[in-house]
Amino acid sequence: MNEREDIKAYIDGELSSERANEVRLAIESDPALMQEYTFMKDTSSKIASLLRQPQVQGAEKALQAARPVRKFRWIEGIAVAGAVVVLGAMIFPYFAQAKLATKGGGARTNVATSFDADLEQADMESLASDAEAKWRDEGQPRDLGGDIDNGLAPSMGAPTEILGYPRAAQDPTLSAGAPMAEDAEALVRQVIKDGSYAFEVADVQKAVDDTTIMVKGYKGYVESNSNSGTEESKPRAFMTLRVPEQHYEDAITKLKSLGKLRSENTSGQDVTAKVADIEARIKTLKVEEESYRELLRHANKVGDILDIKERISVVRQQIESYDAQRLTMRRLAALSTITVQFEEEAKATDEPKPDDWFDDTKLSAILMLKGIGKFIAQAGTFLFVLSPVWLPALLFALWFRRRALTPAV
Amino acid sequence: MHERSGMEERINRAKRGDRTALGELVSEHYPRVYRFCARRLGDDLGQDAAQETFVTMQRTISRYEGRSCFETWLLGVAHNHCRNLARKRMRDPLALDDTFEAPSADHGAQCADGESLRSALEKLSPEHREVVLLHEVEGLSYAEVAEVAGVPEGTVKSRLYHAFRNLREILSEVPA
């Protein structure tokens, strides 16, 4: 091994004793190595003697900085910022809406939260279609239809309940001897509710928007909406709303809080008996249809076959017709109809009150706050949605920075 | 032995967020770290680097596993901060402007005067200058230099030898 390359390590005491001995012997026997050894030793001493010894300063600051660092500080920061954004998005529109309502003079209250506004149109209209599908599911195919397909008589092994009603209430063959009062009690009330209302509001468009949000919140929908108004005439809006029957009263209460009620007209039509009657007819017709089909199976003559087929066709048409009526009535009963007319309040012609400037300023500030809130909410949403893009990059940058500053342990 | 166990105990307490232990570690190691930084970057910038070193220490002390000397680990952090700060200030991270005292005439009696030595050191390659600074100036062992510089110990030994050979060549070219 080359002793020359170990001279420096020998001087620094970094060699094993055995190797150090070898190098020492080599240095003592070789003047060139000795010369090199002397140079290195002298130079090391020189460097040490020339070193600057800086006066220590800044220890106080370093001590002040010596405070426990909370782990995941930045994660907490992001969480807090996210919470603020979400809270802002929830509160600002609500707050601004309430303030704007008071400006109009009406004691308008909130109609729905901002999240209601986010409901998709499909969701809003889903209730009617869901209900319709449910009625279809629970209707003829499952009750009598199923029995007929299986070749069973309605009374043989058939379910004891159809559409939530006792079977006897629908099947005339089973209802013989059962009191009508019992059947009526067992039936769920089917009432078609209608209401017409006219309001005076401070801001027609605002009232329309609030109403739309409210209806969506109740899983209803706006069936029609029309606006009118010129420079000469006051703005008006006409809306037809469809609201689930169970929310009818709540919807009316909230509508009344939007402005001054000018007229009100409500009606209710109990169609429970009618629905039950239609269902009973459908059932009877289906039994009849099945008996014709049985006859058809045994018919041998062409004339008989044609005659039976014609009768089946007539019965089928009647069944379809009654079924459509039943569905329509149930739909009307499930979703109440509310017709609303909004008309703008007559504006005061008086001179502005002395304190109007304050209200205007307040209103402007609220609007600005709403804008800021909206911006923060949008920015937060963007950040959240795009987090799969920027978050890994940020985490990598933080990890890389930390790793770059800390040596391996 | 007792001192070492005391140090380990302080480090463990600091890992748990004990402010007193952190303060003790700062007090104990600040002079060494400050001189290390000040010799590389000057007093003002060295102070910044030293403080950043201790801020990093607080953040990352939980990752210190005690496989190496704590002070060496700390100097490694300081070394990286010095390099980063120098880069930000567009400076040579291994400049020797603040490393040595102003040389006097009687220092160059045998091999070279202080100025010659300094200029010779500046002519070394950055890799050679780095190991010379860490070993000769900071007094780190080969193993410690290897840890701070992030190179194998054998490389440190080889670089030091070649650095001194180069120094000898450079100084021999300087007219007496």
Coordinates of C-alpha atoms in Angstrom, one line a residue:
Chain A
M1 CA 0.0 0.0 0.0
N2 CA 1.2 3.5 -0.7
E3 CA 2.5 5.1 2.4
R4 CA 2.7 8.5 0.8
E5 CA -1.1 8.7 0.6
D6 CA -1.4 7.9 4.3
I7 CA 1.0 10.5 5.6
K8 CA -1.8 13.0 6.2
A9 CA -3.9 10.4 7.9
Y10 CA -0.9 9.5 10.0
I11 CA -0.4 13.1 11.1
D12 CA -4.1 13.3 11.9
G13 CA -4.1 10.1 13.9
E14 CA -6.6 8.4 11.7
L15 CA -4.7 5.2 11.1
S16 CA -4.6 2.0 13.1
S17 CA -1.6 1.6 15.3
E18 CA -0.2 -1.1 13.0
R19 CA -0.6 1.0 9.9
A20 CA 0.7 4.1 11.7
N21 CA 3.8 2.2 12.6
E22 CA 4.4 1.2 8.9
V23 CA 3.9 4.8 7.8
R24 CA 6.2 6.1 10.5
L25 CA 9.0 3.7 9.4
A26 CA 8.5 4.7 5.8
I27 CA 8.8 8.4 6.6
E28 CA 11.9 7.9 8.7
S29 CA 13.6 5.9 6.0
D30 CA 12.6 8.1 3.0
P31 CA 13.7 11.8 3.0
A32 CA 11.2 12.7 0.4
L33 CA 8.4 11.3 2.6
M34 CA 9.9 13.1 5.5
Q35 CA 9.9 16.3 3.6
E36 CA 6.2 15.8 2.7
Y37 CA 5.4 14.9 6.3
T38 CA 7.0 18.1 7.5
F39 CA 5.2 20.2 5.1
M40 CA 1.8 18.8 5.9
K41 CA 2.4 19.1 9.6
D42 CA 3.6 22.7 9.4
T43 CA 0.8 23.7 7.1
S44 CA -1.8 22.2 9.4
S45 CA -0.3 24.2 12.3
K46 CA -0.2 27.3 10.1
I47 CA -3.8 27.0 9.2
A48 CA -4.8 26.5 12.8
S49 CA -2.7 29.5 13.9
L50 CA -4.2 31.8 11.2
L51 CA -7.8 30.9 12.1
R52 CA -10.2 33.7 13.0
Q53 CA -12.1 33.4 16.3
P54 CA -15.3 35.3 15.8
Q55 CA -16.9 36.9 18.8
V56 CA -20.1 35.0 19.5
Q57 CA -23.2 37.1 18.9
G58 CA -26.9 36.4 18.4
A59 CA -27.2 33.7 21.1
E60 CA -30.1 35.6 22.7
K61 CA -32.1 35.5 19.5
A62 CA -31.4 31.8 19.0
L63 CA -32.6 31.2 22.5
Q64 CA -35.7 33.1 21.9
A65 CA -36.3 31.1 18.8
A66 CA -35.9 27.9 20.9
R67 CA -39.6 27.2 21.4
P68 CA -41.4 24.0 20.7
V69 CA -42.6 23.7 17.2
R70 CA -46.0 22.2 16.8
K71 CA -46.0 19.4 14.3
F72 CA -48.1 19.7 11.2
R73 CA -48.5 23.4 11.7
W74 CA -49.2 23.9 8.0
I75 CA -51.8 21.1 7.9
E76 CA -53.6 22.8 10.7
G77 CA -53.3 26.1 8.8
I78 CA -54.9 24.5 5.7
A79 CA -57.6 22.9 7.8
V80 CA -58.4 26.2 9.5
A81 CA -58.4 28.1 6.2
G82 CA -60.7 25.4 4.7
A83 CA -63.1 25.7 7.6
V84 CA -63.2 29.5 7.3
V85 CA -63.9 29.2 3.6
V86 CA -66.7 26.7 4.1
L87 CA -68.1 28.7 7.0
G88 CA -67.9 31.9 4.9
A89 CA -69.6 30.3 2.0
M90 CA -72.4 29.2 4.4
I91 CA -72.8 32.4 6.3
F92 CA -72.2 35.3 3.9
P93 CA -75.1 34.6 1.5
Y94 CA -77.4 34.0 4.4
F95 CA -76.3 37.1 6.2
A96 CA -76.4 39.4 3.1
Q97 CA -79.8 38.0 2.1
A98 CA -81.3 38.7 5.5
K99 CA -79.9 42.3 5.5
L100 CA -81.1 42.9 2.0
A101 CA -84.5 41.8 3.0
T102 CA -84.7 44.2 5.9
K103 CA -83.8 47.0 3.4
G104 CA -87.0 46.4 1.6
G105 CA -89.1 46.9 4.7
G106 CA -90.6 43.4 4.8
A107 CA -90.0 41.1 7.6
R108 CA -88.5 38.6 5.3
T109 CA -86.7 35.7 6.8
N110 CA -84.4 33.2 5.4
V111 CA -85.9 30.8 3.0
A112 CA -83.2 28.2 2.6
T113 CA -79.6 27.8 3.2
S114 CA -77.1 28.4 0.5
F115 CA -76.5 24.6 0.2
D116 CA -80.1 24.3 -1.0
A117 CA -79.2 26.4 -4.0
D118 CA -76.6 23.8 -4.9
L119 CA -79.2 21.1 -5.4
E120 CA -79.3 19.8 -9.0
Q121 CA -82.4 20.3 -11.0
A122 CA -82.6 16.5 -11.4
D123 CA -82.6 16.1 -7.6
M124 CA -85.3 18.7 -7.3
E125 CA -87.6 17.0 -9.7
S126 CA -86.7 13.5 -8.6
L127 CA -89.4 13.3 -6.0
A128 CA -92.3 13.3 -8.5
S129 CA -90.6 10.8 -10.7
D130 CA -89.6 8.7 -7.7
A131 CA -93.1 8.7 -6.4
E132 CA -94.4 7.8 -9.8
A133 CA -92.0 4.9 -10.1
K134 CA -93.0 3.7 -6.6
W135 CA -96.6 3.7 -7.5
R136 CA -95.9 1.8 -10.6
D137 CA -93.8 -0.7 -8.6
E138 CA -96.5 -1.1 -6.0
G139 CA -99.3 -1.1 -8.5
Q140 CA -100.8 -3.7 -10.8
P141 CA -97.7 -5.8 -11.8
R142 CA -97.0 -6.8 -8.2
D143 CA -100.4 -7.4 -6.8
L144 CA -102.9 -9.0 -9.1
G145 CA -100.7 -9.1 -12.1
G146 CA -98.2 -11.2 -10.3
D147 CA -100.9 -13.6 -9.1
I148 CA -102.4 -13.8 -12.6
D149 CA -99.1 -14.5 -14.1
N150 CA -98.6 -17.4 -11.7
G151 CA -102.0 -18.7 -12.6
L152 CA -103.3 -18.2 -9.1
A153 CA -106.6 -16.8 -8.1
P154 CA -106.4 -13.5 -6.3
S155 CA -107.4 -15.0 -3.0
M156 CA -104.9 -17.9 -3.2
G157 CA -101.5 -17.1 -1.6
A158 CA -101.8 -13.5 -2.5
P159 CA -100.4 -10.8 -0.3
T160 CA -102.7 -9.5 2.3
E161 CA -101.8 -5.9 1.6
I162 CA -101.5 -3.9 -1.6
L163 CA -100.2 -0.4 -1.7
G164 CA -100.4 -0.3 2.1
Y165 CA -104.1 -0.9 2.0
P166 CA -105.7 -4.1 3.3
R167 CA -106.3 -6.3 0.3
A168 CA -110.0 -6.4 1.2
A169 CA -110.2 -2.7 0.6
Q170 CA -109.3 -3.2 -3.0
D171 CA -110.6 -6.6 -3.9
P172 CA -114.4 -6.7 -4.0
T173 CA -114.3 -10.5 -3.6
L174 CA -112.5 -10.1 -0.3
S175 CA -114.4 -7.1 0.9
A176 CA -117.7 -8.8 1.1
G177 CA -119.1 -8.3 4.6
A178 CA -116.4 -5.9 5.7
P179 CA -117.7 -2.6 6.9
M180 CA -116.9 0.4 4.6
A181 CA -115.9 2.5 7.5
E182 CA -113.0 0.2 8.3
D183 CA -111.8 0.3 4.7
A184 CA -111.9 4.1 4.6
E185 CA -109.9 4.3 7.8
A186 CA -107.3 1.9 6.4
L187 CA -106.8 4.1 3.4
V188 CA -104.2 6.8 3.3
R189 CA -105.9 10.1 2.7
Q190 CA -105.3 11.4 -0.9
V191 CA -106.0 15.1 -1.0
I192 CA -105.1 17.3 -3.9
K193 CA -104.2 20.7 -2.4
D194 CA -104.2 23.9 -4.4
G195 CA -103.3 27.4 -3.3
S196 CA -103.2 30.8 -5.0
Y197 CA -101.4 33.7 -3.3
A198 CA -100.5 37.2 -4.2
F199 CA -97.8 39.2 -2.5
E200 CA -96.3 42.6 -2.5
V201 CA -92.5 42.4 -2.2
A202 CA -89.6 44.9 -2.2
D203 CA -87.7 43.1 -4.9
V204 CA -89.6 40.8 -7.2
Q205 CA -86.5 39.0 -8.6
K206 CA -85.2 38.4 -5.2
A207 CA -88.5 36.9 -4.1
V208 CA -88.5 34.7 -7.2
D209 CA -85.0 33.5 -6.4
D210 CA -85.8 32.9 -2.7
T211 CA -88.9 31.0 -3.7
T212 CA -87.0 28.9 -6.1
I213 CA -84.4 28.0 -3.5
M214 CA -87.1 27.2 -1.0
V215 CA -89.0 24.9 -3.3
K216 CA -85.8 23.1 -4.2
G217 CA -85.1 22.7 -0.6
Y218 CA -88.3 20.9 -0.2
K219 CA -87.5 18.6 -3.1
G220 CA -90.2 20.3 -5.2
Y221 CA -89.9 22.2 -8.4
V222 CA -91.0 25.3 -10.2
E223 CA -93.5 24.2 -12.8
S224 CA -93.7 27.6 -14.5
N225 CA -92.3 31.1 -14.0
S226 CA -93.1 34.2 -15.9
N227 CA -92.1 37.8 -15.4
S228 CA -93.6 41.1 -16.6
G229 CA -93.0 44.7 -16.0
T230 CA -92.3 47.9 -17.9
E231 CA -91.2 51.4 -17.1
E232 CA -94.8 52.3 -16.6
S233 CA -96.0 49.2 -14.8
K234 CA -94.6 47.6 -11.7
P235 CA -92.6 44.4 -12.1
R236 CA -94.6 41.2 -11.6
A237 CA -93.8 37.5 -11.5
F238 CA -96.1 34.5 -11.7
M239 CA -94.9 31.2 -10.5
T240 CA -96.5 27.7 -10.3
L241 CA -94.8 25.6 -7.7
R242 CA -95.1 21.9 -7.0
V243 CA -94.3 21.1 -3.5
P244 CA -94.5 17.7 -1.7
E245 CA -97.8 17.5 0.2
Q246 CA -96.0 17.2 3.6
H247 CA -94.2 20.5 3.1
Y248 CA -97.2 22.4 1.8
E249 CA -97.9 24.2 5.0
D250 CA -94.2 25.0 5.6
A251 CA -94.0 26.4 2.1
I252 CA -97.0 28.6 2.6
T253 CA -95.6 29.9 5.9
K254 CA -92.3 30.8 4.2
L255 CA -93.9 32.4 1.3
K256 CA -95.9 34.6 3.6
S257 CA -92.6 35.8 5.1
L258 CA -91.4 37.1 1.8
G259 CA -93.7 40.1 1.6
K260 CA -97.1 41.5 2.3
L261 CA -99.9 39.0 1.5
R262 CA -102.5 40.6 -0.7
S263 CA -104.8 37.7 -1.5
E264 CA -105.1 34.0 -0.7
N265 CA -107.2 31.3 -2.1
T266 CA -106.8 27.6 -1.1
S267 CA -108.7 24.5 -2.0
G268 CA -108.5 20.8 -1.2
Q269 CA -110.0 17.9 -3.0
D270 CA -110.2 14.5 -1.3
V271 CA -109.8 11.8 -3.9
T272 CA -109.2 8.9 -1.5
A273 CA -112.5 7.2 -2.4
K274 CA -112.0 7.9 -6.1
V275 CA -108.6 6.3 -6.1
A276 CA -109.9 3.3 -4.2
D277 CA -112.7 3.0 -6.6
I278 CA -110.4 3.1 -9.6
E279 CA -108.1 0.6 -8.1
A280 CA -111.1 -1.8 -7.5
R281 CA -112.2 -1.4 -11.1
I282 CA -108.7 -2.1 -12.3
K283 CA -108.6 -5.3 -10.2
T284 CA -112.0 -6.4 -11.5
L285 CA -111.0 -5.8 -15.0
K286 CA -107.8 -7.7 -14.6
V287 CA -109.7 -10.7 -13.3
E288 CA -112.0 -10.4 -16.3
E289 CA -109.0 -10.1 -18.6
E290 CA -107.6 -13.3 -17.2
S291 CA -110.8 -15.2 -17.5
Y292 CA -110.9 -14.2 -21.2
R293 CA -107.3 -15.4 -21.6
E294 CA -108.3 -18.7 -20.1
L295 CA -111.1 -19.0 -22.5
L296 CA -108.7 -18.1 -25.3
R297 CA -106.5 -21.0 -24.4
H298 CA -109.3 -23.5 -24.8
A299 CA -111.0 -21.9 -27.9
N300 CA -111.0 -24.0 -31.0
K301 CA -112.9 -22.0 -33.5
V302 CA -111.4 -19.0 -35.3
G303 CA -114.6 -17.0 -34.8
D304 CA -114.4 -17.5 -31.0
I305 CA -110.7 -16.7 -30.9
L306 CA -111.2 -13.4 -32.7
D307 CA -114.2 -12.5 -30.5
I308 CA -112.3 -13.2 -27.3
K309 CA -109.2 -11.3 -28.5
E310 CA -111.4 -8.3 -29.2
R311 CA -112.9 -8.4 -25.8
I312 CA -109.4 -8.7 -24.2
S313 CA -108.3 -5.7 -26.1
V314 CA -111.3 -3.6 -24.9
V315 CA -110.6 -4.7 -21.3
R316 CA -106.9 -3.9 -21.6
Q317 CA -107.8 -0.4 -22.9
Q318 CA -110.0 0.2 -19.9
I319 CA -107.3 -1.0 -17.5
E320 CA -104.8 1.3 -19.0
S321 CA -107.2 4.2 -18.8
Y322 CA -108.0 3.6 -15.2
D323 CA -104.3 3.2 -14.4
A324 CA -103.5 6.5 -15.9
Q325 CA -106.2 8.2 -13.9
R326 CA -104.9 6.6 -10.7
L327 CA -101.4 7.7 -11.4
T328 CA -102.5 11.3 -12.2
M329 CA -104.5 11.5 -9.0
R330 CA -101.7 10.2 -6.9
R331 CA -99.2 12.6 -8.5
L332 CA -101.5 15.5 -7.9
A333 CA -102.0 14.5 -4.3
A334 CA -98.3 13.9 -3.6
L335 CA -97.2 17.3 -5.0
S336 CA -99.4 20.2 -4.1
T337 CA -99.8 23.1 -6.5
I338 CA -99.1 26.6 -5.3
T339 CA -99.7 29.5 -7.6
V340 CA -97.9 32.7 -6.5
Q341 CA -98.0 36.2 -7.8
F342 CA -95.3 38.7 -6.7
E343 CA -95.8 42.4 -7.3
E344 CA -93.3 45.1 -6.4
E345 CA -94.3 47.4 -3.6
A346 CA -95.2 51.0 -4.4
K347 CA -92.0 53.0 -3.8
A348 CA -92.1 55.8 -1.3
T349 CA -92.1 59.2 -3.1
D350 CA -90.9 61.0 0.0
E351 CA -87.5 62.6 0.2
P352 CA -84.8 60.3 1.4
K353 CA -84.6 60.2 5.2
P354 CA -81.6 61.7 6.8
D355 CA -80.3 58.3 7.9
D356 CA -80.6 56.7 4.4
W357 CA -76.9 57.3 3.8
F358 CA -76.1 54.9 6.6
D359 CA -78.4 52.2 5.3
D360 CA -76.9 52.6 1.8
T361 CA -73.4 52.4 3.2
K362 CA -74.4 49.4 5.2
L363 CA -76.0 47.8 2.2
S364 CA -72.9 48.5 0.0
A365 CA -70.7 47.0 2.7
I366 CA -72.9 43.9 3.0
L367 CA -72.8 43.5 -0.8
M368 CA -69.1 43.8 -0.8
L369 CA -68.8 41.3 2.0
K370 CA -71.0 39.0 0.1
G371 CA -68.7 39.4 -2.9
I372 CA -65.7 38.7 -0.9
G373 CA -67.3 35.7 0.7
K374 CA -68.3 34.4 -2.7
F375 CA -64.7 34.9 -4.0
I376 CA -63.2 33.1 -1.0
A377 CA -65.7 30.3 -1.4
Q378 CA -64.9 30.0 -5.1
A379 CA -61.2 30.1 -4.4
G380 CA -61.6 27.6 -1.7
T381 CA -63.6 25.3 -4.0
F382 CA -61.0 25.6 -6.7
L383 CA -58.2 24.9 -4.3
F384 CA -60.1 21.9 -2.9
V385 CA -61.0 20.4 -6.2
L386 CA -57.5 21.0 -7.6
S387 CA -55.8 19.7 -4.4
P388 CA -54.8 16.4 -6.1
V389 CA -52.6 18.6 -8.4
W390 CA -51.0 21.1 -6.0
L391 CA -51.0 19.2 -2.7
P392 CA -48.6 16.4 -3.8
A393 CA -46.3 19.1 -5.3
L394 CA -46.4 21.1 -2.1
L395 CA -45.8 18.1 0.1
F396 CA -42.9 17.1 -2.0
A397 CA -41.4 20.6 -1.9
L398 CA -41.7 20.7 1.9
W399 CA -40.3 17.2 2.2
F400 CA -37.5 18.0 -0.1
R401 CA -36.7 21.3 1.6
R402 CA -36.6 19.6 5.0
R403 CA -34.5 16.8 3.7
A404 CA -32.1 19.2 2.1
L405 CA -31.5 21.1 5.3
T406 CA -31.0 18.1 7.5
P407 CA -28.1 15.7 7.1
A408 CA -28.6 12.0 7.4
V409 CA -28.6 10.8 10.9
Chain B
M1 CA -19.8 9.2 30.1
H2 CA -22.0 11.1 32.5
E3 CA -21.8 14.1 30.2
R4 CA -22.9 12.0 27.2
S5 CA -25.9 10.5 29.1
G6 CA -26.8 14.1 30.1
M7 CA -26.7 15.1 26.5
E8 CA -28.9 12.2 25.5
E9 CA -31.4 13.0 28.2
R10 CA -31.5 16.6 27.0
I11 CA -32.0 15.6 23.5
N12 CA -34.8 13.2 24.5
R13 CA -36.5 15.9 26.4
A14 CA -36.1 18.3 23.5
K15 CA -37.7 15.7 21.2
R16 CA -40.7 15.7 23.5
G17 CA -40.9 19.5 23.1
D18 CA -39.3 20.5 26.4
R19 CA -38.4 24.1 26.0
T20 CA -35.9 24.1 28.8
A21 CA -34.0 21.3 27.1
L22 CA -34.1 23.0 23.8
G23 CA -32.7 26.2 25.4
E24 CA -29.9 24.2 27.0
L25 CA -29.0 22.6 23.7
V26 CA -28.9 26.0 22.0
S27 CA -26.8 27.5 24.8
E28 CA -24.4 24.6 24.7
H29 CA -23.9 24.4 21.0
Y30 CA -24.5 28.0 19.7
P31 CA -20.9 29.2 20.1
R32 CA -19.6 26.3 18.1
V33 CA -22.2 26.6 15.4
Y34 CA -21.9 30.3 15.2
R35 CA -18.1 30.2 14.7
F36 CA -18.6 27.6 12.1
C37 CA -21.1 29.8 10.2
A38 CA -19.2 33.1 10.8
R39 CA -16.0 31.7 9.4
R40 CA -17.9 30.7 6.3
L41 CA -20.2 33.7 5.8
G42 CA -19.0 36.5 8.0
D43 CA -20.5 37.7 11.2
D44 CA -23.9 39.0 10.1
L45 CA -24.8 36.3 7.6
G46 CA -23.2 33.7 9.9
Q47 CA -25.6 34.8 12.7
D48 CA -28.5 34.3 10.4
A49 CA -27.2 30.9 9.4
A50 CA -26.7 29.9 13.0
Q51 CA -30.2 30.9 14.0
E52 CA -31.7 29.1 11.1
T53 CA -29.7 26.0 12.1
F54 CA -31.3 26.0 15.5
V55 CA -34.8 26.6 14.1
T56 CA -34.2 23.6 11.9
M57 CA -32.9 21.7 14.9
Q58 CA -36.2 22.3 16.7
R59 CA -38.2 21.1 13.7
T60 CA -36.2 18.0 13.0
I61 CA -34.7 16.9 16.2
S62 CA -37.3 14.2 16.4
R63 CA -35.6 12.6 13.4
Y64 CA -32.2 12.6 15.1
E65 CA -31.7 8.9 16.1
G66 CA -28.4 9.3 17.9
R67 CA -26.3 7.3 15.5
S68 CA -23.8 10.1 15.2
C69 CA -22.6 12.8 17.5
F70 CA -25.2 15.5 18.0
E71 CA -22.8 18.3 17.4
T72 CA -21.8 16.8 14.1
W73 CA -25.4 16.5 13.1
L74 CA -25.9 20.1 14.0
L75 CA -22.8 21.2 12.0
G76 CA -24.2 19.2 9.1
V77 CA -27.4 21.3 9.3
A78 CA -25.3 24.5 9.6
H79 CA -23.2 23.4 6.6
N80 CA -26.3 23.1 4.5
H81 CA -27.7 26.4 5.7
C82 CA -24.4 28.2 4.9
R83 CA -24.4 26.7 1.4
N84 CA -28.0 27.8 0.9
L85 CA -27.5 31.3 2.2
A86 CA -24.3 31.8 0.2
R87 CA -26.1 30.7 -2.9
K88 CA -28.9 33.1 -2.3
R89 CA -26.4 35.9 -1.8
M90 CA -24.5 34.9 -4.9
R91 CA -21.4 34.1 -2.9
D92 CA -19.0 31.3 -3.0
P93 CA -20.1 29.0 -0.2
L94 CA -16.5 28.0 0.5
A95 CA -15.0 31.5 0.3
L96 CA -12.2 32.1 2.8
D97 CA -12.7 35.9 3.3
D98 CA -13.9 35.4 6.9
T99 CA -12.0 32.2 7.8
F100 CA -8.6 33.6 8.7
E101 CA -7.3 36.6 10.6
A102 CA -5.4 39.1 8.5
P103 CA -2.0 37.4 8.1
S104 CA 1.1 39.0 9.6
A105 CA 4.6 38.9 8.2
D106 CA 6.2 36.5 10.6
H107 CA 3.8 33.7 9.7
G108 CA 5.5 32.7 6.5
A109 CA 8.9 31.8 7.8
Q110 CA 9.1 28.2 6.7
C111 CA 6.7 27.4 4.0
A112 CA 4.7 30.5 3.1
D113 CA 3.3 33.5 4.8
G114 CA -0.4 33.7 5.7
E115 CA -1.4 35.4 2.6
S116 CA 0.3 32.9 0.4
L117 CA -1.4 30.1 2.3
R118 CA -4.7 31.7 2.0
S119 CA -4.4 32.3 -1.7
A120 CA -3.1 28.8 -2.1
L121 CA -6.2 27.4 -0.3
E122 CA -8.4 29.5 -2.5
K123 CA -6.9 27.9 -5.5
L124 CA -7.9 24.4 -4.4
S125 CA -10.9 22.8 -6.0
P126 CA -14.2 23.2 -4.0
E127 CA -14.2 19.5 -3.0
H128 CA -10.6 19.8 -1.6
R129 CA -11.2 23.1 0.0
E130 CA -14.4 21.8 1.7
V131 CA -12.6 18.9 3.4
V132 CA -9.6 21.1 4.4
L133 CA -12.0 23.6 6.0
L134 CA -14.0 21.0 7.8
H135 CA -11.0 19.1 9.1
E136 CA -8.2 21.7 9.5
V137 CA -10.4 24.7 10.4
E138 CA -13.3 23.1 12.2
G139 CA -11.3 20.3 13.7
L140 CA -13.7 17.5 12.6
S141 CA -12.5 13.9 12.4
Y142 CA -12.5 12.1 9.1
A143 CA -15.7 10.3 10.0
E144 CA -17.4 13.6 11.0
V145 CA -16.2 15.3 7.9
A146 CA -17.6 12.4 5.9
E147 CA -21.0 12.8 7.6
V148 CA -21.2 16.6 7.2
A149 CA -20.0 16.6 3.6
G150 CA -22.0 13.5 2.7
V151 CA -19.1 11.5 1.3
P152 CA -17.4 8.3 2.3
E153 CA -14.7 8.4 4.9
G154 CA -12.1 7.1 2.4
T155 CA -12.9 9.9 0.1
V156 CA -12.3 12.4 2.8
K157 CA -8.9 10.8 3.5
S158 CA -8.0 10.8 -0.2
R159 CA -9.2 14.4 -0.7
L160 CA -7.2 15.7 2.2
Y161 CA -4.0 14.1 1.0
H162 CA -4.5 15.5 -2.5
A163 CA -5.5 18.8 -1.1
F164 CA -2.2 19.1 0.8
R165 CA -0.2 17.9 -2.2
N166 CA -1.8 20.5 -4.3
L167 CA -1.1 23.1 -1.6
R168 CA 2.5 22.2 -1.6
E169 CA 2.7 22.5 -5.4
I170 CA 1.0 25.8 -5.4
L171 CA 3.1 27.2 -2.6
S172 CA 6.3 25.9 -4.2
E173 CA 5.5 28.0 -7.3
V174 CA 5.1 31.1 -5.2
P175 CA 8.4 33.1 -5.2
A176 CA 9.9 33.4 -1.8

